XYZ file of C-alpha atoms in Angstrom:
340
model
C 104.450 98.194 114.991
C 104.446 97.253 118.630
C 104.757 99.229 121.876
C 107.031 99.251 124.876
C 106.442 98.091 128.366
C 105.599 101.131 130.428
C 104.254 103.117 127.527
C 101.687 100.694 126.247
C 101.826 97.293 127.897
C 99.815 95.597 125.183
C 102.302 96.471 122.475
C 105.173 95.378 124.689
C 103.393 92.047 125.146
C 103.048 91.714 121.397
C 106.753 92.433 120.918
C 107.961 89.686 123.210
C 105.185 87.173 122.750
C 107.166 85.212 120.160
C 110.243 84.573 122.091
C 112.492 94.053 115.795
C 124.651 106.323 102.553
C 124.697 109.268 102.163
C 127.479 109.115 99.524
C 128.932 112.572 99.660
C 127.529 113.303 103.087
C 129.678 115.806 104.892
C 129.938 113.905 108.125
C 132.283 112.530 110.695
C 131.635 109.753 113.159
C 128.267 110.831 114.357
C 126.572 113.378 112.291
C 129.355 115.859 112.776
C 130.060 118.712 110.452
C 127.577 120.875 108.652
C 126.118 121.095 105.199
C 124.188 123.540 103.123
C 121.223 121.172 103.225
C 120.896 121.212 107.008
C 117.300 121.703 108.075
C 115.919 124.807 109.722
C 116.342 123.012 113.051
C 120.117 123.489 113.011
C 121.477 126.526 114.810
C 124.143 128.928 113.618
C 127.546 129.703 115.114
C 128.062 126.057 116.055
C 124.911 125.861 118.181
C 122.392 123.121 117.396
C 118.678 122.859 118.061
C 115.997 120.437 116.965
C 112.310 120.335 117.912
C 111.347 116.697 118.389
C 107.938 115.020 118.380
C 107.522 115.434 122.117
C 107.317 119.131 121.358
C 110.667 119.648 123.066
C 113.324 121.875 121.553
C 116.583 120.025 122.132
C 119.665 122.245 122.277
C 123.407 121.734 122.269
C 126.370 124.078 122.098
C 127.518 122.311 118.922
C 126.178 119.774 116.447
C 126.103 116.372 118.174
C 128.794 114.006 116.917
C 128.619 111.100 119.354
C 125.091 109.830 118.839
C 123.570 106.742 120.443
C 120.269 105.421 119.120
C 117.813 102.548 119.018
C 119.097 100.101 116.409
C 116.366 100.765 113.835
C 116.745 104.492 114.420
C 120.505 104.331 113.913
C 119.908 102.343 110.710
C 117.557 105.027 109.392
C 120.012 107.812 110.232
C 122.769 105.825 108.500
C 120.665 105.702 105.332
C 120.506 109.503 105.362
C 124.236 109.864 106.045
C 124.620 110.033 109.822
C 126.673 107.440 111.710
C 126.218 106.564 115.370
C 128.746 105.342 117.915
C 126.373 103.139 119.924
C 123.043 101.343 119.625
C 120.501 99.585 121.815
C 117.789 97.140 120.799
C 117.809 94.099 118.460
C 121.211 94.313 116.768
C 122.683 90.827 116.394
C 121.147 87.396 115.869
C 122.252 84.284 117.736
C 124.667 83.435 114.930
C 126.275 86.859 115.185
C 124.783 88.191 111.969
C 122.993 91.574 111.983
C 119.352 91.611 113.058
C 117.063 92.786 110.207
C 116.391 95.960 112.183
C 120.080 96.860 111.904
C 119.586 97.518 108.197
C 122.875 98.416 106.526
C 124.724 99.285 109.734
C 128.247 97.954 110.173
C 127.534 96.535 113.616
C 131.195 95.636 114.189
C 131.961 99.345 114.406
C 129.261 100.052 117.004
C 129.079 99.693 120.767
C 125.994 97.603 121.506
C 124.445 98.643 124.827
C 121.762 95.956 124.794
C 120.400 93.435 122.340
C 117.007 92.711 123.903
C 114.141 94.372 125.732
C 115.222 95.718 129.128
C 118.936 95.612 128.284
C 120.758 98.945 128.372
C 124.348 99.111 129.588
C 124.427 102.416 131.428
C 128.140 102.269 132.211
C 128.921 101.517 128.568
C 126.658 104.396 127.564
C 128.423 106.824 129.896
C 131.815 105.665 128.613
C 130.781 106.639 125.086
C 130.468 110.270 126.238
C 127.272 110.683 124.217
C 126.188 113.999 122.767
C 122.685 112.814 121.875
C 120.309 109.869 122.312
C 117.637 109.200 119.656
C 114.768 106.719 119.527
C 111.351 106.043 118.064
C 108.179 106.716 120.035
C 105.189 104.422 119.681
C 103.494 106.285 122.517
C 103.982 109.957 123.477
C 107.033 110.632 125.654
C 108.120 106.963 125.588
C 111.511 106.384 124.002
C 111.534 102.905 122.476
C 113.829 100.430 124.247
C 114.940 102.945 126.886
C 114.072 101.060 130.111
C 111.528 102.938 132.187
C 113.172 101.959 135.471
C 116.498 103.537 134.490
C 115.251 106.199 132.085
C 115.940 109.134 134.400
C 119.573 108.117 134.871
C 120.089 107.379 131.168
C 118.631 110.700 130.057
C 120.888 112.530 132.489
C 123.975 111.915 130.351
C 122.915 113.682 127.153
C 119.972 115.401 125.439
C 117.454 113.094 123.765
C 115.259 113.223 120.671
C 112.054 111.213 120.256
C 110.362 110.820 116.869
C 106.811 109.530 116.467
C 106.511 106.191 114.703
C 102.811 105.339 115.114
C 99.402 106.878 114.406
C 100.961 108.773 111.514
C 101.474 107.505 107.985
C 104.920 106.089 107.179
C 105.901 109.117 105.111
C 105.828 111.353 108.174
C 108.506 109.514 110.210
C 110.669 109.247 107.100
C 110.493 113.007 106.595
C 111.212 113.623 110.271
C 114.282 111.379 110.192
C 115.466 113.206 107.086
C 115.024 116.517 108.901
C 116.944 115.264 111.925
C 119.738 113.910 109.727
C 119.910 117.206 107.876
C 120.212 119.116 111.131
C 123.072 116.808 112.111
C 124.980 117.657 108.961
C 123.816 115.082 106.434
C 123.804 116.022 102.770
C 120.243 115.170 101.772
C 121.118 115.832 98.123
C 123.748 113.059 98.097
C 123.184 110.609 95.244
C 122.515 107.600 97.480
C 119.850 109.564 99.326
C 118.109 110.859 96.215
C 118.387 107.466 94.502
C 116.758 105.833 97.532
C 113.944 108.371 97.449
C 113.368 107.735 93.740
C 113.280 103.991 94.383
C 110.786 104.524 97.203
C 108.500 106.651 95.029
C 108.629 104.106 92.213
C 107.866 101.295 94.679
C 104.886 103.225 96.040
C 103.421 103.533 92.549
C 104.059 99.837 91.890
C 102.191 98.933 95.070
C 99.354 101.308 94.211
C 98.995 99.647 90.809
C 99.162 96.127 92.261
C 96.494 96.924 94.851
C 94.233 98.418 92.193
C 94.731 95.565 89.736
C 94.424 92.617 92.136
C 91.739 93.373 94.721
C 92.621 90.855 97.392
C 92.178 91.021 101.163
C 95.412 91.309 103.142
C 95.895 90.599 106.853
C 98.899 91.853 108.830
C 99.559 89.451 111.678
C 102.045 88.142 114.213
C 102.243 84.754 115.862
C 103.271 83.715 119.360
C 103.045 80.457 121.262
C 99.669 81.323 122.755
C 98.207 84.134 120.670
C 97.623 85.230 117.107
C 97.775 89.016 116.709
C 95.857 90.792 113.946
C 97.320 94.263 113.462
C 95.349 97.465 113.128
C 96.036 99.463 109.940
C 94.678 102.611 111.565
C 97.618 102.832 114.017
C 100.694 101.207 112.494
C 102.571 103.704 110.326
C 103.450 101.287 107.527
C 99.969 99.766 107.359
C 98.447 103.248 107.296
C 100.546 104.046 104.233
C 99.736 100.724 102.559
C 96.033 101.567 102.946
C 96.609 105.020 101.468
C 98.055 103.266 98.427
C 94.899 101.163 98.128
C 95.806 97.923 99.895
C 92.653 96.303 101.315
C 93.703 95.373 104.853
C 91.738 93.496 107.496
C 90.649 95.859 110.281
C 90.242 94.031 113.620
C 87.147 95.068 115.559
C 88.099 94.222 119.146
C 91.354 96.007 119.784
C 93.608 95.479 122.764
C 94.684 98.395 124.948
C 96.772 100.760 122.843
C 94.866 99.945 119.668
C 97.708 98.222 117.824
C 96.125 94.821 117.342
C 93.509 92.289 118.386
C 94.940 89.266 120.168
C 93.164 86.007 119.403
C 93.560 82.616 120.979
C 94.729 80.045 118.458
C 91.294 78.420 118.659
C 89.886 81.667 117.230
C 92.683 82.456 114.784
C 90.253 82.040 111.881
C 88.088 84.986 112.979
C 89.240 87.059 110.008
C 89.663 85.717 106.499
C 92.269 87.004 104.070
C 93.747 86.031 100.717
C 97.255 87.073 101.755
C 98.857 87.181 105.202
C 101.857 89.401 105.805
C 103.491 87.863 108.860
C 105.677 89.685 111.366
C 109.238 88.651 110.525
C 111.011 90.096 113.565
C 113.070 87.748 115.695
C 110.574 88.211 118.540
C 107.755 86.587 116.522
C 107.142 82.997 115.415
C 107.651 82.234 111.742
C 105.656 79.892 109.438
C 107.874 76.882 110.232
C 107.245 77.510 113.941
C 103.493 77.813 113.385
C 103.117 74.669 111.292
C 102.053 72.665 114.350
C 99.095 74.995 114.968
C 96.044 73.373 113.320
C 94.157 76.648 112.979
C 97.153 78.290 111.319
C 97.410 75.504 108.778
C 93.694 75.829 107.988
C 93.743 79.564 107.262
C 92.887 80.085 103.575
C 95.995 82.151 102.867
C 98.236 79.544 104.521
C 96.626 76.686 102.595
C 97.153 78.660 99.389
C 100.806 79.321 100.228
C 100.141 83.047 100.323
C 102.130 84.169 103.370
C 104.736 86.892 102.979
C 107.288 88.257 105.507
C 106.499 91.621 107.070
C 109.128 93.630 108.946
C 106.623 95.264 111.248
C 109.107 97.774 112.662
C 110.428 99.543 109.574
C 113.530 101.659 109.594
C 112.135 105.022 108.635
C 114.206 105.994 105.631
C 113.561 105.796 101.904
C 116.207 103.087 101.610
C 114.678 101.142 104.486
C 111.063 101.322 103.353
C 111.358 100.949 99.579
C 111.963 97.164 99.778
C 108.898 96.781 102.012
C 106.712 98.362 99.333
C 108.343 96.283 96.595
C 107.913 93.023 98.492
C 104.270 93.702 99.303
C 103.538 94.677 95.711
C 105.116 91.424 94.480
C 103.125 89.358 96.990
C 99.849 91.032 95.996
C 100.570 90.606 92.283
C 101.090 86.845 92.753
C 98.233 86.218 95.188
C 94.908 84.741 94.152
C 91.539 85.047 95.831
C 90.934 82.156 98.200
C 87.149 82.234 98.039
């Protein structure tokens, strides 16, 4: 739910202001192999093609096996049955545990090229002999966490795929990641994949019912030392989907460049009122314990009522990754009470 430096500076500022299966899949170490469920994007006779969301048809002589991806992207591919050899982006916490964006990845088996914004070990990347690089795109043509200053060199080692993760509802990126995984050899009919999809669909209906039954106002926000960000549900893929399911979200009226959010000084943090706040839970954002010293935070109706719920504002776009987000929001809405 934020944007990178050279693509959309405002979203990059938001990101750093606070400090991110396939049982039965017929795969080898990075999407290798083929399956009868491969999407129409996979070529015959060993050749592989995939049309990404930049409108580029990416081609390779064989199905890519050594894939390197943004951490959240690799986590989504893993959920569909494709394993990567390397990742870049928030992967490990200070205590060595996996970052939430790593999802169910076994990070000990991965080469981490960088754990923070601007970090990308090019020599490590080259040593992996990559077949393919994959990342989200919050802005057209901009591969998330691929540093702009070294992008040309990085993209010279292997083909790249970019998938849109903003200004489209959450279902669209999930379907696109499924299609990419299928083209890479994943078995999309594997039980863990279909079970995850069923869980997601059930969670969506639970959220729809909760939003219809308890008509509260919800605000998606992120806190930093100097600013309070109110996110725009017309741009962020997850918030767009929440609204489609009936969640009544605050819509900020003075958006920053890029349209992702309105940044408010802490003196003006009470501009919008809500019964429930879903607060950015990424490691780059301040959490409720960090915000307790902010008088205006403590005076917000939702905070006073104890109605603040974590929000992983950069989902991993898979059914397994997004189902818990729907379940958690539904539970928070069901428990919340109107504050006025």
